[in-house]
Amino acid sequence: MRKLPFDKAKLEEIASKWPTPFHIYDAKAIRENAKRLNKAFAWNKGFREYFAVKAAPNPHLMKLLKDFNFGSDCSSMAELELAAKVGNTGEAIMFTSNDTPADEFRRAWELGAIINFDDTTHWEAFVDAVHPEGFDGRVFCCRYNPGPLKGGNAIIGKPEEAKYGMTRAQLFECYAKMKAAGVTRFGLHAMVASNELDPEYIIDTAKMLFDLVVAVSSELGIAFEFVNIGGGIGIPYRPDQQAMDIFKVGEGIEKAYNDTIAAAGLNPLKLFMECGRCITGPYGYLVSRVLHIKNTYRLYAGLDACMSNLMRPALYGAYHEIVVPGKEDSGETSVYDVTGSLCENNDKFAIQRMLPVLAPGDLVVICDAGAHGHAMGFQYNGKLRSAELLLESDGSVREIRRAETLDDYFATLDFSPFVD
Ligand SMILES: *Cc1c(COP(=O)(O)O)cnc(C)c1O
């Protein structure tokens, strides 16, 4: 059973102030995790994690991570503005977008961000959008999609079916164009994994990029400042899964670095990553209350949260552990479908899950909701997004996003013809 950073009494106290459902993040655990990541890559001078803003777009969480030198990985206008608001500007922003609108290229340029191109044609689109007088001092990056070229590695999955990145030939072409235009600072990026738990996979991605840096540098005579291995480090959602040993990843990449980059005399090269899930995922919880127990063809526990608070189970059939504080050791169990209130039958947090016997009013905690959780929320069926809270190391709780109200929901509608 999962160990929570709060017990039932503490949670009831919090819920008396902020009605369920809400998301709550464990600040202490996030800080320790950030420290661990930096330590695993301390061998690399200039190592930097760019937190994938889309995973948890909350300025308080972003600021907390900024204290560990984490930058922001952005891919939309709102994410760029969020980064700027917490003081992440210039090269603290990695703008890894795709299908990018012109105004976002302009804003990223204005903010001084590292701009990562998803396609060779995006270089021209960027130049057309921005009309820069020069590229002096600015660093540009290309996103590589290895496609079927990444032979002999079953775990890469099928990059050739992914919409992201450019082919190897296009990559050479894009760097050549940028060099001809006067760009002098370069980076290389790939993100080919999602929720991956095998350290070798991440190490292999780094190796692939190091080899490519050696090839492009020698063929085009350009120097690379960094390699960005993307995000995609997974977390153990299921009780039988193991967290990825980040120190093992760090050591594996260090060895690959020494064997390729250092051996080719291309030192120093900075290592960047842009993880989201493994940074905040395990340290955020969706807290909800049982509204109804219903016994028809199955036993249902209906919560006051629904898939608009956490879409992953309904969207991907994802597993999230559910803890019932105060009943962890009760010994009496039943098998439930744990549901929300949407008029959608896939609005279920768990299907046929063995849980302590539940009763209306019980608090339930849905684990691993700290990344791609609240952020994926939506308003279908008139559901309002819930509050986000931060549990500080001293036990105090801070509201870092208020719950939406009906006024928020109605704010974009025009009721003027219907009122006197
Ligand atoms: C989503 C995304 C990430 C973060 O992925 P995680 O699985 O949360 O680590 C990083 N970079 C890019 C470009 C992304 O699209």
Short mmCIF file of N, CA, C and O in Angstrom, two decimals, residues 296-403:
data_model
loop_
_atom_site.label_atom_id
_atom_site.label_comp_id
_atom_site.label_asym_id
_atom_site.label_seq_id
_atom_site.Cartn_x
_atom_site.Cartn_y
_atom_site.Cartn_z
N THR A 296 -25.68 -2.79 -8.62
CA THR A 296 -26.56 -3.30 -9.68
C THR A 296 -25.95 -4.60 -10.20
O THR A 296 -25.84 -5.56 -9.45
N TYR A 297 -25.51 -4.62 -11.45
CA TYR A 297 -24.84 -5.82 -11.96
C TYR A 297 -23.40 -5.87 -11.46
O TYR A 297 -22.75 -6.90 -11.48
N ARG A 298 -22.93 -4.70 -11.05
CA ARG A 298 -21.63 -4.58 -10.41
C ARG A 298 -21.79 -3.66 -9.21
O ARG A 298 -22.80 -2.97 -9.09
N LEU A 299 -20.74 -3.63 -8.43
CA LEU A 299 -20.73 -2.70 -7.29
C LEU A 299 -19.99 -1.43 -7.73
O LEU A 299 -18.86 -1.52 -8.21
N TYR A 300 -20.64 -0.29 -7.59
CA TYR A 300 -20.05 0.98 -8.02
C TYR A 300 -19.82 1.89 -6.82
O TYR A 300 -20.70 2.03 -5.96
N ALA A 301 -18.64 2.52 -6.82
CA ALA A 301 -18.39 3.60 -5.86
C ALA A 301 -18.36 4.88 -6.68
O ALA A 301 -17.46 5.07 -7.51
N GLY A 302 -19.33 5.74 -6.49
CA GLY A 302 -19.41 6.99 -7.25
C GLY A 302 -18.73 8.11 -6.47
O GLY A 302 -19.07 8.37 -5.31
N LEU A 303 -17.76 8.76 -7.11
CA LEU A 303 -17.00 9.82 -6.43
C LEU A 303 -17.51 11.20 -6.80
O LEU A 303 -18.25 11.36 -7.78
N ASP A 304 -17.03 12.22 -6.08
CA ASP A 304 -17.35 13.60 -6.48
C ASP A 304 -16.32 14.15 -7.46
O ASP A 304 -16.41 15.29 -7.90
N ALA A 305 -15.32 13.32 -7.81
CA ALA A 305 -14.40 13.68 -8.91
C ALA A 305 -14.86 12.91 -10.15
O ALA A 305 -15.60 11.94 -10.04
N CYS A 306 -14.40 13.37 -11.30
CA CYS A 306 -14.74 12.66 -12.53
C CYS A 306 -13.55 12.76 -13.48
O CYS A 306 -12.51 13.32 -13.13
N MET A 307 -13.70 12.23 -14.69
CA MET A 307 -12.55 12.19 -15.59
C MET A 307 -12.06 13.57 -15.99
O MET A 307 -10.96 13.69 -16.52
N SER A 308 -12.83 14.62 -15.74
CA SER A 308 -12.30 15.95 -16.02
C SER A 308 -11.24 16.35 -14.99
O SER A 308 -10.46 17.27 -15.22
N ASN A 309 -11.19 15.66 -13.86
CA ASN A 309 -10.12 15.90 -12.88
C ASN A 309 -8.88 15.07 -13.17
O ASN A 309 -7.77 15.42 -12.77
N LEU A 310 -9.09 13.94 -13.82
CA LEU A 310 -7.98 13.04 -14.15
C LEU A 310 -8.45 12.15 -15.28
O LEU A 310 -9.24 11.24 -15.08
N MET A 311 -7.95 12.46 -16.46
CA MET A 311 -8.48 11.83 -17.65
C MET A 311 -7.76 10.52 -18.00
O MET A 311 -8.25 9.73 -18.80
N ARG A 312 -6.59 10.29 -17.44
CA ARG A 312 -5.75 9.18 -17.92
C ARG A 312 -6.43 7.82 -17.89
O ARG A 312 -6.34 7.07 -18.87
N PRO A 313 -7.15 7.45 -16.81
CA PRO A 313 -7.78 6.12 -16.83
C PRO A 313 -8.79 5.98 -17.98
O PRO A 313 -8.79 4.97 -18.68
N ALA A 314 -9.61 7.02 -18.20
CA ALA A 314 -10.62 6.94 -19.25
C ALA A 314 -9.97 7.01 -20.63
O ALA A 314 -10.40 6.34 -21.57
N LEU A 315 -8.90 7.80 -20.75
CA LEU A 315 -8.27 8.03 -22.05
C LEU A 315 -7.40 6.85 -22.49
O LEU A 315 -7.47 6.41 -23.63
N TYR A 316 -6.57 6.36 -21.57
CA TYR A 316 -5.62 5.31 -21.96
C TYR A 316 -5.86 4.00 -21.20
O TYR A 316 -5.01 3.11 -21.26
N GLY A 317 -6.91 3.92 -20.41
CA GLY A 317 -7.05 2.75 -19.55
C GLY A 317 -5.94 2.70 -18.51
O GLY A 317 -5.54 1.64 -18.03
N ALA A 318 -5.41 3.89 -18.15
CA ALA A 318 -4.26 3.94 -17.25
C ALA A 318 -4.64 3.49 -15.83
O ALA A 318 -5.75 3.73 -15.37
N TYR A 319 -3.69 2.88 -15.18
CA TYR A 319 -3.88 2.42 -13.80
C TYR A 319 -3.40 3.50 -12.84
O TYR A 319 -2.30 4.03 -12.98
N HIS A 320 -4.23 3.85 -11.88
CA HIS A 320 -3.82 4.74 -10.78
C HIS A 320 -4.20 4.08 -9.47
O HIS A 320 -5.36 3.67 -9.29
N GLU A 321 -3.23 3.97 -8.57
CA GLU A 321 -3.51 3.35 -7.29
C GLU A 321 -4.49 4.21 -6.49
O GLU A 321 -4.45 5.44 -6.57
N ILE A 322 -5.39 3.56 -5.77
CA ILE A 322 -6.38 4.27 -4.96
C ILE A 322 -6.20 3.86 -3.50
O ILE A 322 -6.17 2.67 -3.18
N VAL A 323 -6.04 4.86 -2.64
CA VAL A 323 -5.87 4.61 -1.22
C VAL A 323 -7.05 5.21 -0.48
O VAL A 323 -7.53 6.30 -0.84
N VAL A 324 -7.54 4.51 0.53
CA VAL A 324 -8.65 5.01 1.34
C VAL A 324 -8.11 5.26 2.75
O VAL A 324 -8.00 4.33 3.54
N PRO A 325 -7.71 6.51 3.03
CA PRO A 325 -7.06 6.79 4.32
C PRO A 325 -7.96 6.37 5.49
O PRO A 325 -9.17 6.61 5.47
N GLY A 326 -7.35 5.74 6.46
CA GLY A 326 -8.10 5.28 7.63
C GLY A 326 -8.64 3.88 7.46
O GLY A 326 -9.02 3.22 8.42
N LYS A 327 -8.71 3.39 6.22
CA LYS A 327 -9.23 2.04 6.00
C LYS A 327 -8.17 1.12 5.37
O LYS A 327 -8.49 0.02 4.93
N GLU A 328 -6.91 1.61 5.36
CA GLU A 328 -5.86 0.85 4.67
C GLU A 328 -5.76 -0.57 5.21
O GLU A 328 -5.52 -1.51 4.45
N ASP A 329 -5.90 -0.72 6.53
CA ASP A 329 -5.68 -2.03 7.13
C ASP A 329 -6.98 -2.66 7.62
O ASP A 329 -6.97 -3.53 8.49
N SER A 330 -8.09 -2.19 7.09
CA SER A 330 -9.38 -2.65 7.64
C SER A 330 -9.61 -4.15 7.39
O SER A 330 -10.36 -4.80 8.11
N GLY A 331 -8.96 -4.67 6.33
CA GLY A 331 -9.11 -6.12 6.09
C GLY A 331 -10.36 -6.48 5.32
O GLY A 331 -10.41 -7.50 4.65
N GLU A 332 -11.41 -5.68 5.41
CA GLU A 332 -12.65 -5.99 4.68
C GLU A 332 -12.60 -5.32 3.32
O GLU A 332 -12.46 -4.11 3.24
N THR A 333 -12.71 -6.11 2.27
CA THR A 333 -12.60 -5.55 0.93
C THR A 333 -13.80 -5.92 0.07
O THR A 333 -14.53 -6.86 0.39
N SER A 334 -13.97 -5.16 -0.98
CA SER A 334 -14.95 -5.48 -2.02
C SER A 334 -14.35 -5.06 -3.35
O SER A 334 -13.38 -4.29 -3.39
N VAL A 335 -14.97 -5.53 -4.42
CA VAL A 335 -14.48 -5.18 -5.75
C VAL A 335 -15.42 -4.13 -6.35
O VAL A 335 -16.64 -4.34 -6.41
N TYR A 336 -14.85 -3.00 -6.75
CA TYR A 336 -15.64 -1.86 -7.23
C TYR A 336 -15.25 -1.42 -8.63
O TYR A 336 -14.08 -1.54 -9.01
N ASP A 337 -16.19 -0.83 -9.33
CA ASP A 337 -15.87 0.12 -10.39
C ASP A 337 -15.98 1.48 -9.71
O ASP A 337 -17.01 1.80 -9.11
N VAL A 338 -14.89 2.26 -9.81
CA VAL A 338 -14.88 3.57 -9.14
C VAL A 338 -15.17 4.61 -10.22
O VAL A 338 -14.39 4.76 -11.16
N THR A 339 -16.28 5.30 -10.09
CA THR A 339 -16.77 6.13 -11.19
C THR A 339 -16.85 7.60 -10.82
O THR A 339 -16.87 7.98 -9.65
N GLY A 340 -16.91 8.42 -11.89
CA GLY A 340 -17.26 9.82 -11.75
C GLY A 340 -18.68 10.03 -12.24
O GLY A 340 -19.38 9.06 -12.55
N SER A 341 -19.05 11.31 -12.36
CA SER A 341 -20.46 11.63 -12.63
C SER A 341 -20.73 12.03 -14.08
O SER A 341 -21.83 12.46 -14.41
N LEU A 342 -19.73 11.91 -14.96
CA LEU A 342 -19.98 12.27 -16.36
C LEU A 342 -20.96 11.28 -16.99
O LEU A 342 -20.98 10.11 -16.64
N CYS A 343 -21.72 11.78 -17.96
CA CYS A 343 -22.63 10.91 -18.71
C CYS A 343 -21.84 10.24 -19.83
O CYS A 343 -22.06 10.48 -21.02
N GLU A 344 -20.86 9.48 -19.41
CA GLU A 344 -19.91 8.78 -20.29
C GLU A 344 -19.52 7.53 -19.55
O GLU A 344 -19.01 7.62 -18.44
N ASN A 345 -19.78 6.38 -20.12
CA ASN A 345 -19.51 5.16 -19.34
C ASN A 345 -18.03 4.89 -19.11
O ASN A 345 -17.68 4.09 -18.26
N ASN A 346 -17.15 5.59 -19.87
CA ASN A 346 -15.72 5.37 -19.57
C ASN A 346 -15.22 6.28 -18.45
O ASN A 346 -14.03 6.32 -18.18
N ASP A 347 -16.13 7.01 -17.80
CA ASP A 347 -15.73 7.85 -16.67
C ASP A 347 -15.55 6.97 -15.43
O ASP A 347 -16.37 6.97 -14.52
N LYS A 348 -14.43 6.22 -15.45
CA LYS A 348 -14.14 5.31 -14.34
C LYS A 348 -12.67 5.45 -13.97
O LYS A 348 -11.80 5.41 -14.84
N PHE A 349 -12.41 5.62 -12.69
CA PHE A 349 -11.02 5.71 -12.22
C PHE A 349 -10.40 4.32 -12.07
O PHE A 349 -9.19 4.17 -12.07
N ALA A 350 -11.26 3.34 -11.85
CA ALA A 350 -10.76 1.97 -11.72
C ALA A 350 -11.91 1.04 -12.08
O ALA A 350 -13.08 1.37 -11.84
N ILE A 351 -11.56 -0.09 -12.66
CA ILE A 351 -12.56 -1.08 -13.06
C ILE A 351 -12.26 -2.38 -12.34
O ILE A 351 -11.12 -2.86 -12.37
N GLN A 352 -13.26 -2.88 -11.65
CA GLN A 352 -13.14 -4.16 -10.91
C GLN A 352 -11.88 -4.16 -10.03
O GLN A 352 -11.05 -5.06 -10.10
N ARG A 353 -11.79 -3.14 -9.21
CA ARG A 353 -10.64 -2.96 -8.31
C ARG A 353 -11.01 -3.39 -6.90
O ARG A 353 -12.04 -2.99 -6.36
N MET A 354 -10.14 -4.20 -6.31
CA MET A 354 -10.32 -4.61 -4.91
C MET A 354 -9.91 -3.45 -4.01
O MET A 354 -8.78 -2.97 -4.07
N LEU A 355 -10.85 -3.00 -3.19
CA LEU A 355 -10.59 -1.85 -2.30
C LEU A 355 -11.19 -2.15 -0.93
O LEU A 355 -12.07 -3.02 -0.80
N PRO A 356 -10.76 -1.41 0.08
CA PRO A 356 -11.45 -1.53 1.38
C PRO A 356 -12.94 -1.23 1.18
O PRO A 356 -13.30 -0.45 0.30
N VAL A 357 -13.79 -1.84 1.99
CA VAL A 357 -15.23 -1.60 1.85
C VAL A 357 -15.51 -0.11 2.04
O VAL A 357 -15.07 0.51 3.02
N LEU A 358 -16.17 0.47 1.06
CA LEU A 358 -16.37 1.92 1.02
C LEU A 358 -17.77 2.30 1.48
O LEU A 358 -18.72 1.52 1.34
N ALA A 359 -17.88 3.52 1.98
CA ALA A 359 -19.19 4.06 2.37
C ALA A 359 -19.25 5.52 1.93
O ALA A 359 -18.21 6.18 1.80
N PRO A 360 -20.45 6.02 1.68
CA PRO A 360 -20.57 7.44 1.32
C PRO A 360 -19.87 8.31 2.38
O PRO A 360 -19.98 8.03 3.57
N GLY A 361 -19.15 9.32 1.90
CA GLY A 361 -18.43 10.20 2.83
C GLY A 361 -16.96 9.86 2.96
O GLY A 361 -16.16 10.70 3.37
N ASP A 362 -16.57 8.63 2.60
CA ASP A 362 -15.15 8.26 2.69
C ASP A 362 -14.31 9.12 1.76
O ASP A 362 -14.70 9.39 0.62
N LEU A 363 -13.13 9.51 2.26
CA LEU A 363 -12.17 10.18 1.38
C LEU A 363 -11.37 9.12 0.63
O LEU A 363 -10.94 8.13 1.24
N VAL A 364 -11.20 9.32 -0.66
CA VAL A 364 -10.32 8.42 -1.42
C VAL A 364 -9.23 9.26 -2.08
O VAL A 364 -9.47 10.40 -2.49
N VAL A 365 -8.05 8.67 -2.14
CA VAL A 365 -6.90 9.37 -2.70
C VAL A 365 -6.44 8.61 -3.94
O VAL A 365 -6.11 7.42 -3.86
N ILE A 366 -6.45 9.29 -5.06
CA ILE A 366 -6.01 8.67 -6.31
C ILE A 366 -4.58 9.12 -6.55
O ILE A 366 -4.30 10.34 -6.63
N CYS A 367 -3.67 8.15 -6.59
CA CYS A 367 -2.23 8.45 -6.58
C CYS A 367 -1.69 8.76 -7.96
O CYS A 367 -2.32 8.48 -8.97
N ASP A 368 -0.47 9.32 -7.98
CA ASP A 368 0.27 9.58 -9.22
C ASP A 368 -0.48 10.51 -10.17
O ASP A 368 -0.45 10.33 -11.39
N ALA A 369 -1.15 11.49 -9.59
CA ALA A 369 -1.95 12.43 -10.39
C ALA A 369 -1.24 13.78 -10.53
O ALA A 369 -1.86 14.77 -10.93
N GLY A 370 0.07 13.82 -10.22
CA GLY A 370 0.78 15.10 -10.17
C GLY A 370 1.29 15.60 -11.52
O GLY A 370 1.82 16.69 -11.62
N ALA A 371 1.17 14.79 -12.56
CA ALA A 371 1.56 15.23 -13.90
C ALA A 371 0.54 14.72 -14.89
O ALA A 371 0.05 13.60 -14.77
N HIS A 372 0.22 15.54 -15.89
CA HIS A 372 -0.81 15.19 -16.86
C HIS A 372 -2.10 14.78 -16.15
O HIS A 372 -2.81 13.87 -16.57
N GLY A 373 -2.37 15.43 -15.03
CA GLY A 373 -3.56 15.16 -14.23
C GLY A 373 -4.52 16.33 -14.36
O GLY A 373 -5.29 16.41 -15.32
N HIS A 374 -4.42 17.25 -13.40
CA HIS A 374 -5.25 18.46 -13.46
C HIS A 374 -5.15 19.14 -14.82
O HIS A 374 -6.13 19.62 -15.37
N ALA A 375 -3.92 19.13 -15.37
CA ALA A 375 -3.64 19.84 -16.61
C ALA A 375 -4.49 19.38 -17.78
O ALA A 375 -4.77 20.15 -18.70
N MET A 376 -4.90 18.13 -17.77
CA MET A 376 -5.69 17.59 -18.89
C MET A 376 -7.18 17.84 -18.70
O MET A 376 -7.99 17.41 -19.52
N GLY A 377 -7.54 18.52 -17.62
CA GLY A 377 -8.95 18.73 -17.28
C GLY A 377 -9.73 19.45 -18.38
O GLY A 377 -9.16 20.13 -19.23
N PHE A 378 -10.99 19.26 -18.35
CA PHE A 378 -11.84 19.87 -19.39
C PHE A 378 -13.20 20.15 -18.76
O PHE A 378 -13.45 19.80 -17.61
N GLN A 379 -14.07 20.79 -19.53
CA GLN A 379 -15.35 21.24 -18.95
C GLN A 379 -16.56 20.53 -19.53
O GLN A 379 -17.68 20.95 -19.31
N TYR A 380 -16.33 19.48 -20.28
CA TYR A 380 -17.43 18.72 -20.87
C TYR A 380 -18.44 18.34 -19.78
O TYR A 380 -18.06 18.02 -18.66
N ASN A 381 -19.69 18.39 -20.13
CA ASN A 381 -20.77 18.05 -19.19
C ASN A 381 -20.89 19.08 -18.06
O ASN A 381 -21.38 18.80 -16.98
N GLY A 382 -20.36 20.28 -18.31
CA GLY A 382 -20.48 21.34 -17.31
C GLY A 382 -19.67 21.09 -16.05
O GLY A 382 -20.03 21.54 -14.96
N LYS A 383 -18.54 20.37 -16.20
CA LYS A 383 -17.71 20.10 -15.03
C LYS A 383 -16.71 21.23 -14.84
O LYS A 383 -16.11 21.71 -15.81
N LEU A 384 -16.53 21.64 -13.62
CA LEU A 384 -15.61 22.74 -13.32
C LEU A 384 -14.28 22.17 -12.84
O LEU A 384 -14.25 21.16 -12.15
N ARG A 385 -13.21 22.85 -13.21
CA ARG A 385 -11.89 22.37 -12.79
C ARG A 385 -11.71 22.63 -11.29
O ARG A 385 -12.10 23.67 -10.77
N SER A 386 -11.08 21.68 -10.64
CA SER A 386 -10.95 21.76 -9.19
C SER A 386 -9.73 22.56 -8.77
O SER A 386 -8.90 22.94 -9.60
N ALA A 387 -9.62 22.77 -7.46
CA ALA A 387 -8.49 23.53 -6.91
C ALA A 387 -7.21 22.69 -6.93
O ALA A 387 -7.26 21.46 -7.02
N GLU A 388 -6.08 23.40 -6.87
CA GLU A 388 -4.79 22.74 -6.66
C GLU A 388 -4.19 23.29 -5.37
O GLU A 388 -4.19 24.50 -5.15
N LEU A 389 -3.69 22.39 -4.52
CA LEU A 389 -3.12 22.77 -3.24
C LEU A 389 -1.69 22.29 -3.16
O LEU A 389 -1.33 21.29 -3.80
N LEU A 390 -0.90 23.01 -2.36
CA LEU A 390 0.49 22.61 -2.16
C LEU A 390 0.70 22.32 -0.68
O LEU A 390 0.47 23.18 0.17
N LEU A 391 1.11 21.09 -0.38
CA LEU A 391 1.44 20.72 0.99
C LEU A 391 2.90 21.04 1.22
O LEU A 391 3.79 20.46 0.60
N GLU A 392 3.16 22.01 2.10
CA GLU A 392 4.54 22.43 2.36
C GLU A 392 5.21 21.49 3.37
O GLU A 392 4.53 20.73 4.06
N SER A 393 6.54 21.56 3.45
CA SER A 393 7.26 20.63 4.34
C SER A 393 6.86 20.81 5.80
O SER A 393 6.94 19.86 6.58
N ASP A 394 6.43 22.01 6.18
CA ASP A 394 6.04 22.22 7.58
C ASP A 394 4.59 21.79 7.83
O ASP A 394 4.04 22.03 8.91
N GLY A 395 3.95 21.20 6.85
CA GLY A 395 2.59 20.70 7.05
C GLY A 395 1.52 21.71 6.69
O GLY A 395 0.33 21.38 6.67
N SER A 396 1.94 22.94 6.41
CA SER A 396 0.93 23.94 6.04
C SER A 396 0.49 23.69 4.60
O SER A 396 1.20 23.06 3.82
N VAL A 397 -0.71 24.19 4.28
CA VAL A 397 -1.27 23.96 2.95
C VAL A 397 -1.57 25.30 2.31
O VAL A 397 -2.09 26.22 2.95
N ARG A 398 -1.22 25.40 1.05
CA ARG A 398 -1.41 26.65 0.34
C ARG A 398 -2.23 26.37 -0.92
O ARG A 398 -1.97 25.41 -1.64
N GLU A 399 -3.21 27.22 -1.16
CA GLU A 399 -4.00 27.09 -2.38
C GLU A 399 -3.20 27.70 -3.53
O GLU A 399 -2.90 28.89 -3.50
N ILE A 400 -2.86 26.90 -4.53
CA ILE A 400 -2.06 27.42 -5.65
C ILE A 400 -2.90 27.57 -6.92
O ILE A 400 -2.41 28.02 -7.94
N ARG A 401 -4.15 27.14 -6.85
CA ARG A 401 -5.11 27.44 -7.91
C ARG A 401 -6.49 27.27 -7.29
O ARG A 401 -6.76 26.25 -6.68
N ARG A 402 -7.32 28.28 -7.44
CA ARG A 402 -8.65 28.13 -6.85
C ARG A 402 -9.51 27.26 -7.76
O ARG A 402 -9.21 27.09 -8.95
N ALA A 403 -10.57 26.74 -7.19
CA ALA A 403 -11.51 25.96 -7.99
C ALA A 403 -12.28 26.90 -8.90
O ALA A 403 -12.50 28.07 -8.56
#
